Amino acid sequence: MRPVLRFGAFVSTALILAGVLLFALNPGRVLQSGIVTQSVPHGLSGLLSGLEAGSPVAVISLGLLILILTPVLRVISTVVYSFRRRDWIYLAITSYVLLVLLIGFAIGAEA
Amino acid sequence: MDPVQFFTVLIVASVLAGVLGSLLGLGGGIIVIPVLTLLLGVDIRYAVGASIVSVIATSNGATVSHLKGGVANLRVGMLLEVATVTGAVLGALAASHVGESALYLIFAVVLAYSAIAMYQRRHADANPNLREDRFSTWLRLGGRYLDHASNRVVRYGVVGVPVALGLMLLAGVVSGLLGVGSGTLKVPAMDLAMKLPLKVSTATSNFMIGVTAAAGAAVHFTQGDVAPLIAAPVAIGVLVGAMGGARLLSRVQSHSVRLLFVLILVVISVQMAVKGLGIQV
């Protein structure tokens, strides 16, 4: 489980730092409309178009999204772990948690 | 307030939140939300979004160190996650419908109660609980860990599983609603209801709150509650702080951790009550 966590932490941190750096290089445009109200990418399509445009804010957002996904990866690894151990009760528990997490993402995307 | 000031305060507060959070099994949202809303005048929507991100960052940073020491009890954690995650999704969905004042007040009451109860148990780790209830035996929840401070292996059993699950559901709902890691509810629940050694509760809580927060975070993220320029400094600062804080945990006596925790609970309880009652400070 540890490599999974390290990977997630590393990738998300790298992306966030990259985005912050990009922002620091050209903050003027973004800061004009205020720190908070600048474009918060809405949904996956908003994020993708922001990335295409090379927006530092979008890069940061992607890093944040991966950060949010890291616990999910962790749960998946416990599911696999319990399956390998033939620990059915534990498998049921971890599978349920994973299911609710996925439902959470699905509902969030619709809201 | 100019941008440089803004970001400086934000980062300093985040690092602090990370250290404290990791040490006490909290998500650090406890510190981040007040700083953002009261000190920096940020809309609570974005404060909640940034807080949820910081919660996950803390859980990531601290867990990596804790799993090495074997202090967190993963089986207990995953079982309790069943309840918290369910609550978190429900809470995040209800976020737009519930009055926040009521929430602050309820939270304040629960915190105050936890503070009192925990204060009364502050010496309890001298004799770790060895009993187990039926669920705990069936699910093989008990465990042991190496305590650096006293330098011995401590064995423990687990009780009160049904009560803990109920508390965890509540903790999950609060997490989804307020974006607070609700480690504040989880650690007392594990400590008081399940009678886990405090270091185990703290470490397990750190492991759990990230998963719970992720459940609520998905909803908030796609709703646009996560402002990148606020959430990013918070995430980085908290991650840095959490990694430093986790190292301290194995060397600190349970007694002092508990006292510090009680103090923080009281302070936050008052803060929340003030907000809930709409008193302008």
XYZ file of N, CA and C in Angstrom, chain A residues 16-59:
132
model
N 0.571 20.124 -8.646
C 0.173 21.352 -7.955
C 1.321 22.356 -7.967
N 2.526 21.876 -7.694
C 3.683 22.769 -7.693
C 3.913 23.361 -9.089
N 3.781 22.497 -10.096
C 3.964 22.965 -11.465
C 2.969 24.071 -11.778
N 1.717 23.827 -11.378
C 0.690 24.824 -11.635
C 0.969 26.129 -10.899
N 1.387 26.003 -9.663
C 1.683 27.195 -8.862
C 2.834 27.988 -9.484
N 3.833 27.273 -9.962
C 4.971 27.915 -10.608
C 4.544 28.655 -11.866
N 3.755 27.970 -12.682
C 3.234 28.582 -13.889
C 2.476 29.858 -13.553
N 1.692 29.755 -12.485
C 0.902 30.908 -12.056
C 1.820 32.040 -11.621
N 2.865 31.692 -10.879
C 3.772 32.715 -10.359
C 4.482 33.455 -11.487
N 4.690 32.754 -12.603
C 5.369 33.378 -13.735
C 4.504 34.423 -14.410
N 3.194 34.233 -14.369
C 2.317 35.213 -15.009
C 1.032 35.392 -14.211
N 1.125 36.006 -13.054
C -0.037 36.090 -12.172
C -1.033 37.172 -12.555
N -0.565 38.129 -13.317
C -1.371 39.318 -13.579
C -2.752 39.035 -14.086
N -2.803 38.277 -15.138
C -4.068 37.998 -15.798
C -5.078 37.356 -14.850
N -4.581 36.403 -14.087
C -5.493 35.646 -13.216
C -5.957 36.477 -12.017
N -5.029 37.248 -11.449
C -5.355 37.989 -10.229
C -6.290 39.162 -10.455
N -6.437 39.582 -11.694
C -7.265 40.749 -11.968
C -8.671 40.607 -11.422
N -9.237 39.422 -11.631
C -10.632 39.251 -11.206
C -10.761 38.819 -9.748
N -9.646 38.836 -9.007
C -9.732 38.438 -7.606
C -9.262 37.010 -7.402
N -8.639 36.773 -6.282
C -8.012 35.466 -6.040
C -9.011 34.318 -6.114
N -10.185 34.557 -5.585
C -11.136 33.457 -5.485
C -11.974 33.276 -6.738
N -12.423 34.387 -7.294
C -13.426 34.278 -8.350
C -12.852 33.977 -9.730
N -11.537 33.800 -9.822
C -11.021 33.421 -11.137
C -11.535 32.034 -11.486
N -11.349 31.648 -12.711
C -12.028 30.460 -13.230
C -11.743 29.197 -12.427
N -12.755 28.748 -11.720
C -12.692 27.429 -11.128
C -13.247 26.473 -12.167
N -12.415 25.569 -12.689
C -12.891 24.700 -13.768
C -14.121 23.911 -13.333
N -15.167 23.982 -14.149
C -16.378 23.263 -13.789
C -16.451 21.944 -14.521
N -16.435 20.860 -13.764
C -16.580 19.548 -14.375
C -15.352 19.147 -15.179
N -15.409 17.957 -15.677
C -14.261 17.402 -16.413
C -13.985 18.175 -17.703
N -15.037 18.570 -18.406
C -14.854 19.281 -19.679
C -14.187 20.631 -19.449
N -14.606 21.318 -18.383
C -13.992 22.601 -18.058
C -12.507 22.437 -17.764
N -12.192 21.377 -17.041
C -10.801 21.090 -16.690
C -9.966 20.807 -17.937
N -10.518 19.989 -18.822
C -9.779 19.606 -20.032
C -9.515 20.808 -20.943
N -10.532 21.644 -21.116
C -10.324 22.802 -21.988
C -9.340 23.773 -21.355
N -9.362 23.845 -20.015
C -8.406 24.703 -19.323
C -6.981 24.206 -19.519
N -6.815 22.892 -19.502
C -5.487 22.302 -19.698
C -4.975 22.560 -21.105
N -5.893 22.419 -22.057
C -5.517 22.667 -23.438
C -5.012 24.089 -23.610
N -5.667 25.009 -22.906
C -5.281 26.415 -23.032
C -4.008 26.715 -22.246
N -3.488 25.717 -21.530
C -2.263 25.916 -20.770
C -2.467 26.762 -19.538
N -3.706 26.755 -19.024
C -4.000 27.566 -17.847
C -3.369 26.950 -16.598
N -2.567 27.756 -15.849
C -1.935 27.222 -14.632
C -2.977 26.780 -13.608
N -4.102 27.479 -13.593
C -5.163 27.118 -12.659
C -5.680 25.712 -12.951
N -5.781 25.390 -14.237
C -6.258 24.059 -14.628
C -5.261 22.982 -14.228
N -3.970 23.300 -14.360
C -2.938 22.337 -13.960
C -3.048 22.045 -12.467
